[in-house]
Amino acid sequence: MKWDALEEEPCSLARTIAVIGDRWTLLILRECFLRVRRFEAFQASLQITRHLLSERLKKLVRFGILRRVPYQEAPKRYEYILTQKGLDLYPVIMAMVHWGDSHMADERGRPLLHEHRNCGKLFDPVMVCSECGEVLRAKEVHVHPGPGRRAA
Amino acid sequence: MKWDALEEEPCSLARTIAVIGDRWTLLILRECFLRVRRFEAFQASLQITRHLLSERLKKLVRFGILRRVPYQEAPKRYEYILTQKGLDLYPVIMAMVHWGDSHMADERGRPLLHEHRNCGKLFDPVMVCSECGEVLRAKEVHVHPGPGRRAA
DNA sequence: TCCAGTAAGTTCCTTTTTGAGACTTACCGT
DNA sequence: ACGGTAAGTCTCAAAAAGGAACTTACTGGA
């Protein structure tokens, strides 16, 4: 299966994977959420090869997750800013960070702590039902075919 | 950067990516959450090569996300079951599905709908703060170094 | 004017990872 | 003994990633 084929699958997970389902893309997005914007800065903090970084940034721009915005003329230079579509990936990143915190931390504890400005407390992200607000568990969710399901 | 190096990074996102940060692993997990358990069944529904499927299943077992459980003797056959560590990836998968539903759906709408058994309604997953219950937004979260941060 | 420096890429070549598909092992039922 | 099934393994070609030097377009200083 090729990457483009994934995008066409009648499955929202597959389509998301087609966009962010590789190692470097996810790490680049981490940097974006930490306010990194420029090519050299991404390269320095990630140790990614310039070649791949260039490719991945183009892909993220193509999918509308980053916007390439000039920050100086002569010589023309651009920086990469998260769009709303990109900002909407925050729950994905946070869910992954939280799983890593819970299951992959070493004896010293978490690398980063998160503070919610609105309440001022250190928190964990929790996924709840939009309708009743209860914490979601896999066993309590039932899946139905939706309108966009292609016939098998 | 190699995969093993990622695992050692002082970053929970990097550590999570080291485990589930590739295309096939995420798709295999989708099948697991849809109650697929056996080699042939994974292979048939994903069109993954047997070679890679075998490798990825081993990796997931090695990381404690799946358990390899015999379901028949003579000839000995095994199936793959999500552990609690694996079940805890549910928010990650749901966050990705929801992003795909929001940003990658075609005109026909969502491929799948989710029903929350506890309240009986079709829902979207929402990520909230564990302390105050408010919806989380990237701009309202402040990051602090934690005890596990390695000195740069 | 010439040189060093900076930022953002691009190019070339090697190594690693995937992909496609046949082959293997261990059994069953007929 | 033969065909079928389930879970892998093996081989080889194709695609992707890694490493490092090169390019372009400027600035500021000697």
mmCIF file of C-alpha atoms (C1' of nucleotides) in Angstrom:
data_model
loop_
_atom_site.group_PDB
_atom_site.id
_atom_site.type_symbol
_atom_site.label_atom_id
_atom_site.label_comp_id
_atom_site.label_asym_id
_atom_site.label_seq_id
_atom_site.Cartn_x
_atom_site.Cartn_y
_atom_site.Cartn_z
ATOM 1 C CA MET A 1 0.000 0.000 0.000
ATOM 2 C CA LYS A 2 1.324 3.404 -0.922
ATOM 3 C CA TRP A 3 0.805 6.639 0.956
ATOM 4 C CA ASP A 4 -1.614 8.051 -1.609
ATOM 5 C CA ALA A 5 -3.752 4.945 -1.418
ATOM 6 C CA LEU A 6 -4.104 5.438 2.330
ATOM 7 C CA GLU A 7 -5.550 8.877 1.779
ATOM 8 C CA GLU A 8 -8.386 7.386 -0.258
ATOM 9 C CA GLU A 9 -9.362 4.708 2.248
ATOM 10 C CA PRO A 10 -12.850 4.978 3.689
ATOM 11 C CA CYS A 11 -11.365 5.260 7.160
ATOM 12 C CA SER A 12 -10.614 8.449 9.017
ATOM 13 C CA LEU A 13 -7.726 6.858 10.836
ATOM 14 C CA ALA A 14 -6.090 5.813 7.561
ATOM 15 C CA ARG A 15 -6.560 9.305 6.162
ATOM 16 C CA THR A 16 -4.987 10.853 9.213
ATOM 17 C CA ILE A 17 -2.117 8.406 9.028
ATOM 18 C CA ALA A 18 -1.583 9.382 5.393
ATOM 19 C CA VAL A 19 -0.842 12.903 6.623
ATOM 20 C CA ILE A 20 0.895 12.570 9.986
ATOM 21 C CA GLY A 21 1.634 8.867 10.213
ATOM 22 C CA ASP A 22 5.373 9.016 10.122
ATOM 23 C CA ARG A 23 8.032 9.618 12.612
ATOM 24 C CA TRP A 24 9.430 12.904 11.417
ATOM 25 C CA THR A 25 6.129 14.558 10.676
ATOM 26 C CA LEU A 26 4.999 14.022 14.233
ATOM 27 C CA LEU A 27 8.262 15.327 15.644
ATOM 28 C CA ILE A 28 8.067 18.385 13.399
ATOM 29 C CA LEU A 29 4.575 19.036 14.723
ATOM 30 C CA ARG A 30 5.857 18.774 18.284
ATOM 31 C CA GLU A 31 8.298 21.549 17.479
ATOM 32 C CA CYS A 32 5.531 23.615 15.902
ATOM 33 C CA PHE A 33 3.516 23.404 19.101
ATOM 34 C CA LEU A 34 6.636 24.493 20.980
ATOM 35 C CA ARG A 35 6.692 27.597 18.760
ATOM 36 C CA VAL A 36 9.495 26.585 16.430
ATOM 37 C CA ARG A 37 8.904 28.140 13.012
ATOM 38 C CA ARG A 38 12.061 28.197 10.927
ATOM 39 C CA PHE A 39 13.928 25.699 8.823
ATOM 40 C CA GLU A 40 17.248 26.019 10.622
ATOM 41 C CA ALA A 41 15.536 25.808 13.998
ATOM 42 C CA PHE A 42 13.700 22.608 13.112
ATOM 43 C CA GLN A 43 16.854 21.126 11.736
ATOM 44 C CA ALA A 44 18.936 21.999 14.773
ATOM 45 C CA SER A 45 16.480 20.730 17.353
ATOM 46 C CA LEU A 46 15.468 17.533 15.558
ATOM 47 C CA GLN A 47 18.710 16.407 13.930
ATOM 48 C CA ILE A 48 16.652 15.559 10.884
ATOM 49 C CA THR A 49 18.428 15.672 7.538
ATOM 50 C CA ARG A 50 17.747 18.851 5.600
ATOM 51 C CA HIS A 51 16.502 16.759 2.735
ATOM 52 C CA LEU A 52 13.747 15.108 4.714
ATOM 53 C CA LEU A 53 12.868 18.235 6.617
ATOM 54 C CA SER A 54 12.326 20.029 3.354
ATOM 55 C CA GLU A 55 10.097 17.235 2.064
ATOM 56 C CA ARG A 56 8.044 16.969 5.219
ATOM 57 C CA LEU A 57 7.466 20.704 5.472
ATOM 58 C CA LYS A 58 6.261 20.743 1.885
ATOM 59 C CA LYS A 59 3.895 17.902 2.627
ATOM 60 C CA LEU A 60 2.505 19.635 5.702
ATOM 61 C CA VAL A 61 1.973 22.798 3.675
ATOM 62 C CA ARG A 62 0.334 20.811 0.877
ATOM 63 C CA PHE A 63 -2.117 19.312 3.354
ATOM 64 C CA GLY A 64 -2.886 22.690 4.870
ATOM 65 C CA ILE A 65 -1.427 21.949 8.284
ATOM 66 C CA LEU A 66 1.306 24.570 8.052
ATOM 67 C CA ARG A 67 1.333 27.857 6.221
ATOM 68 C CA ARG A 68 4.556 29.136 4.628
ATOM 69 C CA VAL A 69 4.765 32.804 5.490
ATOM 70 C CA PRO A 70 7.525 35.221 4.430
ATOM 71 C CA TYR A 71 9.204 36.886 7.379
ATOM 72 C CA GLN A 72 11.805 38.850 5.411
ATOM 73 C CA GLU A 73 12.366 40.094 1.892
ATOM 74 C CA ALA A 74 15.789 40.095 0.254
ATOM 75 C CA PRO A 75 16.692 37.395 0.588
ATOM 76 C CA LYS A 76 13.189 36.068 0.793
ATOM 77 C CA ARG A 77 12.793 33.810 3.817
ATOM 78 C CA TYR A 78 9.786 31.916 5.024
ATOM 79 C CA GLU A 79 8.605 30.480 8.282
ATOM 80 C CA TYR A 80 6.084 27.764 8.947
ATOM 81 C CA ILE A 81 3.006 28.473 11.026
ATOM 82 C CA LEU A 82 0.313 26.085 12.180
ATOM 83 C CA THR A 83 -3.065 26.656 10.536
ATOM 84 C CA GLN A 84 -6.311 25.930 12.362
ATOM 85 C CA LYS A 85 -6.247 22.490 10.782
ATOM 86 C CA GLY A 86 -2.793 22.050 12.286
ATOM 87 C CA LEU A 87 -3.802 23.395 15.678
ATOM 88 C CA ASP A 88 -6.603 20.849 15.678
ATOM 89 C CA LEU A 89 -3.964 18.137 15.869
ATOM 90 C CA TYR A 90 -3.259 19.188 19.443
ATOM 91 C CA PRO A 91 -5.424 16.452 20.977
ATOM 92 C CA VAL A 92 -3.569 13.841 18.939
ATOM 93 C CA ILE A 93 -0.199 15.070 20.149
ATOM 94 C CA MET A 94 -1.390 15.414 23.729
ATOM 95 C CA ALA A 95 -2.874 11.929 23.724
ATOM 96 C CA MET A 96 0.452 10.542 22.554
ATOM 97 C CA VAL A 97 2.412 12.549 25.103
ATOM 98 C CA HIS A 98 0.125 11.352 27.863
ATOM 99 C CA TRP A 99 0.485 7.720 26.849
ATOM 100 C CA GLY A 100 4.255 8.153 26.822
ATOM 101 C CA ASP A 101 4.122 9.781 30.252
ATOM 102 C CA SER A 102 2.082 6.874 31.601
ATOM 103 C CA HIS A 103 3.836 3.961 29.958
ATOM 104 C CA MET A 104 7.273 4.948 28.765
ATOM 105 C CA ALA A 105 8.615 7.235 31.511
ATOM 106 C CA ASP A 106 11.878 6.315 33.213
ATOM 107 C CA GLU A 107 12.560 6.367 36.976
ATOM 108 C CA ARG A 108 13.112 10.099 36.957
ATOM 109 C CA GLY A 109 9.594 10.923 35.917
ATOM 110 C CA ARG A 110 8.102 13.019 33.162
ATOM 111 C CA PRO A 111 10.212 15.093 30.842
ATOM 112 C CA LEU A 112 7.607 17.862 30.695
ATOM 113 C CA LEU A 113 4.713 19.004 32.851
ATOM 114 C CA HIS A 114 1.652 20.751 31.477
ATOM 115 C CA GLU A 115 -0.103 23.618 33.180
ATOM 116 C CA HIS A 116 -3.612 24.657 32.228
ATOM 117 C CA ARG A 117 -3.641 28.432 32.343
ATOM 118 C CA ASN A 118 -7.382 28.633 32.868
ATOM 119 C CA CYS A 119 -7.275 26.759 36.164
ATOM 120 C CA GLY A 120 -3.608 27.167 37.002
ATOM 121 C CA LYS A 121 -3.044 23.482 37.730
ATOM 122 C CA LEU A 122 -0.776 20.794 36.364
ATOM 123 C CA PHE A 123 -3.010 18.405 34.469
ATOM 124 C CA ASP A 124 -3.336 15.331 32.318
ATOM 125 C CA PRO A 125 -5.416 15.339 29.171
ATOM 126 C CA VAL A 126 -8.568 13.223 29.441
ATOM 127 C CA MET A 127 -10.756 12.147 26.570
ATOM 128 C CA VAL A 128 -14.477 12.420 27.210
ATOM 129 C CA CYS A 129 -17.761 11.970 25.348
ATOM 130 C CA SER A 130 -18.967 15.192 23.719
ATOM 131 C CA GLU A 131 -22.551 14.328 24.703
ATOM 132 C CA CYS A 132 -22.407 13.217 28.319
ATOM 133 C CA GLY A 133 -18.920 14.283 29.368
ATOM 134 C CA GLU A 134 -17.981 10.881 30.742
ATOM 135 C CA VAL A 135 -14.494 9.484 30.298
ATOM 136 C CA LEU A 136 -14.345 7.320 27.171
ATOM 137 C CA ARG A 137 -13.395 3.673 27.317
ATOM 138 C CA ALA A 138 -12.958 1.457 24.267
ATOM 139 C CA LYS A 139 -15.402 -1.159 25.576
ATOM 140 C CA GLU A 140 -18.153 1.393 26.020
ATOM 141 C CA VAL A 141 -18.028 2.596 22.446
ATOM 142 C CA HIS A 142 -19.989 0.955 19.694
ATOM 143 C CA VAL A 143 -19.111 1.561 16.067
ATOM 144 C CA HIS A 144 -21.687 1.983 13.276
ATOM 145 C CA PRO A 145 -21.158 2.347 9.553
ATOM 146 C CA GLY A 146 -21.547 5.996 8.553
ATOM 147 C CA PRO A 147 -22.574 7.625 5.267
ATOM 148 C CA GLY A 148 -18.999 7.761 3.996
ATOM 149 C CA ARG A 149 -18.347 4.059 4.209
ATOM 150 C CA ARG A 150 -17.540 2.558 0.861
ATOM 151 C CA ALA A 151 -19.099 -0.806 0.146
ATOM 152 C CA ALA A 152 -16.568 -3.574 0.640
ATOM 153 C CA MET B 1 18.091 9.219 14.116
ATOM 154 C CA LYS B 2 17.282 5.544 14.522
ATOM 155 C CA TRP B 3 14.215 4.052 16.140
ATOM 156 C CA ASP B 4 16.063 2.919 19.253
ATOM 157 C CA ALA B 5 17.463 6.390 19.737
ATOM 158 C CA LEU B 6 13.950 7.804 19.752
ATOM 159 C CA GLU B 7 13.003 5.558 22.613
ATOM 160 C CA GLU B 8 15.721 7.091 24.766
ATOM 161 C CA GLU B 9 14.796 10.708 24.090
ATOM 162 C CA PRO B 10 13.688 12.726 27.103
ATOM 163 C CA CYS B 11 10.348 13.366 25.436
ATOM 164 C CA SER B 12 7.187 11.381 25.894
ATOM 165 C CA LEU B 13 6.051 12.090 22.382
ATOM 166 C CA ALA B 14 9.289 10.724 20.930
ATOM 167 C CA ARG B 15 8.988 7.611 23.083
ATOM 168 C CA THR B 16 5.443 7.041 21.943
ATOM 169 C CA ILE B 17 6.479 7.555 18.344
ATOM 170 C CA ALA B 18 9.215 4.966 18.809
ATOM 171 C CA VAL B 19 6.469 2.437 19.539
ATOM 172 C CA ILE B 20 3.487 3.383 17.376
ATOM 173 C CA GLY B 21 4.916 6.031 15.061
ATOM 174 C CA ASP B 22 4.626 4.160 11.834
ATOM 175 C CA ARG B 23 1.907 3.574 9.364
ATOM 176 C CA TRP B 24 1.365 -0.141 9.744
ATOM 177 C CA THR B 25 1.542 -0.233 13.504
ATOM 178 C CA LEU B 26 -1.279 2.271 13.763
ATOM 179 C CA LEU B 27 -3.396 0.390 11.253
ATOM 180 C CA ILE B 28 -2.783 -2.878 13.087
ATOM 181 C CA LEU B 29 -3.949 -1.207 16.281
ATOM 182 C CA ARG B 30 -7.094 -0.028 14.538
ATOM 183 C CA GLU B 31 -7.856 -3.638 13.689
ATOM 184 C CA CYS B 32 -7.155 -4.669 17.265
ATOM 185 C CA PHE B 33 -9.717 -2.176 18.531
ATOM 186 C CA LEU B 34 -12.149 -3.611 15.972
ATOM 187 C CA ARG B 35 -11.591 -7.034 17.601
ATOM 188 C CA VAL B 36 -9.304 -8.532 14.999
ATOM 189 C CA ARG B 37 -6.925 -10.972 16.686
ATOM 190 C CA ARG B 38 -5.366 -13.379 14.198
ATOM 191 C CA PHE B 39 -2.518 -13.224 11.746
ATOM 192 C CA GLU B 40 -4.547 -14.187 8.698
ATOM 193 C CA ALA B 41 -7.295 -11.758 9.635
ATOM 194 C CA PHE B 42 -4.888 -8.838 9.997
ATOM 195 C CA GLN B 43 -3.261 -9.733 6.730
ATOM 196 C CA ALA B 44 -6.531 -10.010 4.847
ATOM 197 C CA SER B 45 -8.038 -6.774 6.091
ATOM 198 C CA LEU B 46 -4.910 -4.626 5.841
ATOM 199 C CA GLN B 47 -3.211 -5.963 2.711
ATOM 200 C CA ILE B 48 0.035 -5.715 4.611
ATOM 201 C CA THR B 49 2.793 -8.089 3.550
ATOM 202 C CA ARG B 50 3.137 -11.094 5.813
ATOM 203 C CA HIS B 51 6.730 -10.196 6.410
ATOM 204 C CA LEU B 52 5.979 -6.769 7.842
ATOM 205 C CA LEU B 53 2.921 -7.948 9.722
ATOM 206 C CA SER B 54 5.045 -10.519 11.472
ATOM 207 C CA GLU B 55 7.646 -7.909 12.399
ATOM 208 C CA ARG B 56 5.134 -5.368 13.638
ATOM 209 C CA LEU B 57 3.251 -7.887 15.759
ATOM 210 C CA LYS B 58 6.539 -8.935 17.353
ATOM 211 C CA LYS B 59 7.358 -5.338 18.086
ATOM 212 C CA LEU B 60 3.959 -4.694 19.657
ATOM 213 C CA VAL B 61 4.365 -7.802 21.813
ATOM 214 C CA ARG B 62 7.879 -6.753 22.769
ATOM 215 C CA PHE B 63 6.571 -3.367 23.941
ATOM 216 C CA GLY B 64 3.752 -4.973 25.895
ATOM 217 C CA ILE B 65 0.935 -3.560 23.790
ATOM 218 C CA LEU B 66 -0.264 -6.936 22.558
ATOM 219 C CA ARG B 67 -0.137 -10.314 24.241
ATOM 220 C CA ARG B 68 0.429 -13.452 22.159
ATOM 221 C CA VAL B 69 -2.025 -16.012 23.479
ATOM 222 C CA PRO B 70 -2.415 -19.609 22.254
ATOM 223 C CA TYR B 71 -5.924 -20.382 21.065
ATOM 224 C CA GLN B 72 -5.301 -23.951 19.910
ATOM 225 C CA GLU B 73 -2.794 -26.740 20.465
ATOM 226 C CA ALA B 74 -1.656 -29.053 17.670
ATOM 227 C CA PRO B 75 -0.797 -27.194 15.614
ATOM 228 C CA LYS B 76 -0.055 -24.449 18.102
ATOM 229 C CA ARG B 77 -1.700 -21.221 17.039
ATOM 230 C CA TYR B 78 -1.632 -17.831 18.692
ATOM 231 C CA GLU B 79 -3.764 -14.744 18.648
ATOM 232 C CA TYR B 80 -2.914 -11.209 19.591
ATOM 233 C CA ILE B 81 -4.817 -9.424 22.338
ATOM 234 C CA LEU B 82 -4.515 -5.841 23.519
ATOM 235 C CA THR B 83 -3.044 -5.478 26.995
ATOM 236 C CA GLN B 84 -4.081 -2.636 29.296
ATOM 237 C CA LYS B 85 -1.114 -0.693 27.941
ATOM 238 C CA GLY B 86 -2.533 -1.260 24.486
ATOM 239 C CA LEU B 87 -6.068 -0.353 25.480
ATOM 240 C CA ASP B 88 -4.676 2.892 26.862
ATOM 241 C CA LEU B 89 -3.839 3.882 23.297
ATOM 242 C CA TYR B 90 -7.542 4.317 22.640
ATOM 243 C CA PRO B 91 -7.482 8.100 23.125
ATOM 244 C CA VAL B 92 -4.644 8.374 20.623
ATOM 245 C CA ILE B 93 -6.561 6.427 17.992
ATOM 246 C CA MET B 94 -9.800 8.280 18.709
ATOM 247 C CA ALA B 95 -8.078 11.650 18.496
ATOM 248 C CA MET B 96 -6.692 10.699 15.089
ATOM 249 C CA VAL B 97 -10.045 9.380 13.883
ATOM 250 C CA HIS B 98 -11.737 12.560 14.991
ATOM 251 C CA TRP B 99 -9.219 14.753 13.222
ATOM 252 C CA GLY B 100 -9.718 12.698 10.073
ATOM 253 C CA ASP B 101 -13.486 13.018 10.419
ATOM 254 C CA SER B 102 -13.177 16.786 10.758
ATOM 255 C CA HIS B 103 -10.550 17.522 8.159
ATOM 256 C CA MET B 104 -10.236 14.651 5.718
ATOM 257 C CA ALA B 105 -13.817 13.489 5.152
ATOM 258 C CA ASP B 106 -15.175 13.490 1.614
ATOM 259 C CA GLU B 107 -18.583 14.808 0.513
ATOM 260 C CA ARG B 108 -20.328 11.653 1.637
ATOM 261 C CA GLY B 109 -19.492 12.154 5.283
ATOM 262 C CA ARG B 110 -17.865 10.009 7.921
ATOM 263 C CA PRO B 111 -16.932 6.408 7.288
ATOM 264 C CA LEU B 112 -17.837 5.397 10.839
ATOM 265 C CA LEU B 113 -20.019 6.764 13.606
ATOM 266 C CA HIS B 114 -19.345 6.202 17.286
ATOM 267 C CA GLU B 115 -22.002 5.536 19.865
ATOM 268 C CA HIS B 116 -21.334 5.927 23.567
ATOM 269 C CA ARG B 117 -23.138 3.058 25.239
ATOM 270 C CA ASN B 118 -23.380 4.830 28.575
ATOM 271 C CA CYS B 119 -25.460 7.692 27.196
ATOM 272 C CA GLY B 120 -26.720 6.078 23.993
ATOM 273 C CA LYS B 121 -25.726 8.985 21.776
ATOM 274 C CA LEU B 122 -23.475 9.424 18.775
ATOM 275 C CA PHE B 123 -20.527 11.435 19.970
ATOM 276 C CA ASP B 124 -17.181 13.022 19.188
ATOM 277 C CA PRO B 125 -14.222 12.584 21.489
ATOM 278 C CA VAL B 126 -13.248 15.763 23.299
ATOM 279 C CA MET B 127 -10.024 16.332 25.179
ATOM 280 C CA VAL B 128 -10.392 18.087 28.510
ATOM 281 C CA CYS B 129 -8.262 19.117 31.473
ATOM 282 C CA SER B 130 -8.177 16.453 34.209
ATOM 283 C CA GLU B 131 -8.351 19.202 36.859
ATOM 284 C CA CYS B 132 -11.064 21.578 35.747
ATOM 285 C CA GLY B 133 -12.787 19.637 32.978
ATOM 286 C CA GLU B 134 -12.538 22.444 30.438
ATOM 287 C CA VAL B 135 -11.791 21.730 26.796
ATOM 288 C CA LEU B 136 -8.054 21.961 26.151
ATOM 289 C CA ARG B 137 -6.600 24.415 23.676
ATOM 290 C CA ALA B 138 -2.937 24.585 22.739
ATOM 291 C CA LYS B 139 -2.683 28.295 23.559
ATOM 292 C CA GLU B 140 -3.991 27.779 27.070
ATOM 293 C CA VAL B 141 -1.405 25.206 27.990
ATOM 294 C CA HIS B 142 1.951 26.159 29.391
ATOM 295 C CA VAL B 143 4.813 23.687 29.384
ATOM 296 C CA HIS B 144 7.311 23.321 32.239
ATOM 297 C CA PRO B 145 10.408 21.148 32.439
ATOM 298 C CA GLY B 146 9.665 18.071 34.553
ATOM 299 C CA PRO B 147 11.931 15.837 36.652
ATOM 300 C CA GLY B 148 12.700 13.537 33.714
ATOM 301 C CA ARG B 149 14.108 16.203 31.479
ATOM 302 C CA ARG B 150 17.696 15.503 30.562
ATOM 303 C CA ALA B 151 20.009 18.505 30.571
ATOM 304 C CA ALA B 152 20.662 19.714 27.037
ATOM 305 C "C1'" DT C 1 35.740 45.023 -3.784
ATOM 306 C "C1'" DC C 2 36.335 40.699 -1.607
ATOM 307 C "C1'" DC C 3 35.452 37.580 2.042
ATOM 308 C "C1'" DA C 4 32.937 35.318 5.880
ATOM 309 C "C1'" DG C 5 28.539 34.426 7.525
ATOM 310 C "C1'" DT C 6 23.538 33.168 7.437
ATOM 311 C "C1'" DA C 7 19.176 30.956 6.017
ATOM 312 C "C1'" DA C 8 16.877 27.859 3.206
ATOM 313 C "C1'" DG C 9 17.089 24.641 0.358
ATOM 314 C "C1'" DT C 10 18.964 20.989 -3.332
ATOM 315 C "C1'" DT C 11 21.933 17.177 -5.060
ATOM 316 C "C1'" DC C 12 24.353 12.941 -4.917
ATOM 317 C "C1'" DC C 13 25.269 8.639 -3.150
ATOM 318 C "C1'" DT C 14 24.975 4.917 0.444
ATOM 319 C "C1'" DT C 15 22.292 2.248 3.761
ATOM 320 C "C1'" DT C 16 17.953 0.722 5.569
ATOM 321 C "C1'" DT C 17 13.282 -0.374 5.211
ATOM 322 C "C1'" DT C 18 9.358 -1.938 2.442
ATOM 323 C "C1'" DG C 19 6.890 -4.596 -0.885
ATOM 324 C "C1'" DA C 20 5.618 -8.795 -3.650
ATOM 325 C "C1'" DG C 21 5.353 -13.278 -3.696
ATOM 326 C "C1'" DA C 22 6.940 -17.995 -3.176
ATOM 327 C "C1'" DC C 23 8.183 -21.404 0.293
ATOM 328 C "C1'" DT C 24 7.887 -23.953 5.007
ATOM 329 C "C1'" DT C 25 5.983 -26.298 9.021
ATOM 330 C "C1'" DA C 26 2.535 -28.678 11.393
ATOM 331 C "C1'" DC C 27 -1.470 -30.237 11.575
ATOM 332 C "C1'" DC C 28 -6.712 -31.741 9.881
ATOM 333 C "C1'" DG C 29 -10.326 -34.186 7.248
ATOM 334 C "C1'" DT C 30 -11.409 -37.343 3.421
ATOM 335 C "C1'" DA D 1 -1.790 -39.771 0.220
ATOM 336 C "C1'" DC D 2 -3.754 -35.352 -0.948
ATOM 337 C "C1'" DG D 3 -5.773 -30.850 -0.533
ATOM 338 C "C1'" DG D 4 -6.645 -27.310 2.764
ATOM 339 C "C1'" DT D 5 -5.563 -24.069 6.654
ATOM 340 C "C1'" DA D 6 -2.884 -20.996 9.782
ATOM 341 C "C1'" DA D 7 1.190 -18.735 10.883
ATOM 342 C "C1'" DG D 8 5.083 -17.675 9.674
ATOM 343 C "C1'" DT D 9 9.941 -17.291 6.976
ATOM 344 C "C1'" DC D 10 12.920 -16.299 2.826
ATOM 345 C "C1'" DT D 11 14.577 -13.947 -1.227
ATOM 346 C "C1'" DC D 12 15.114 -10.249 -4.106
ATOM 347 C "C1'" DA D 13 13.757 -5.826 -6.152
ATOM 348 C "C1'" DA D 14 11.989 -1.111 -5.242
ATOM 349 C "C1'" DA D 15 11.323 2.828 -2.346
ATOM 350 C "C1'" DA D 16 12.551 5.733 1.445
ATOM 351 C "C1'" DA D 17 15.809 7.550 4.763
ATOM 352 C "C1'" DG D 18 20.510 9.078 6.114
ATOM 353 C "C1'" DG D 19 24.910 11.773 5.483
ATOM 354 C "C1'" DA D 20 27.322 15.307 3.761
ATOM 355 C "C1'" DA D 21 28.666 18.587 0.403
ATOM 356 C "C1'" DC D 22 26.912 22.151 -2.793
ATOM 357 C "C1'" DT D 23 23.881 26.289 -4.261
ATOM 358 C "C1'" DT D 24 21.510 30.701 -4.042
ATOM 359 C "C1'" DA D 25 20.821 35.142 -2.429
ATOM 360 C "C1'" DC D 26 21.727 38.205 0.301
ATOM 361 C "C1'" DT D 27 24.330 41.261 4.605
ATOM 362 C "C1'" DG D 28 27.893 43.428 7.023
ATOM 363 C "C1'" DG D 29 32.734 44.246 7.759
ATOM 364 C "C1'" DA D 30 37.957 44.665 6.348
#
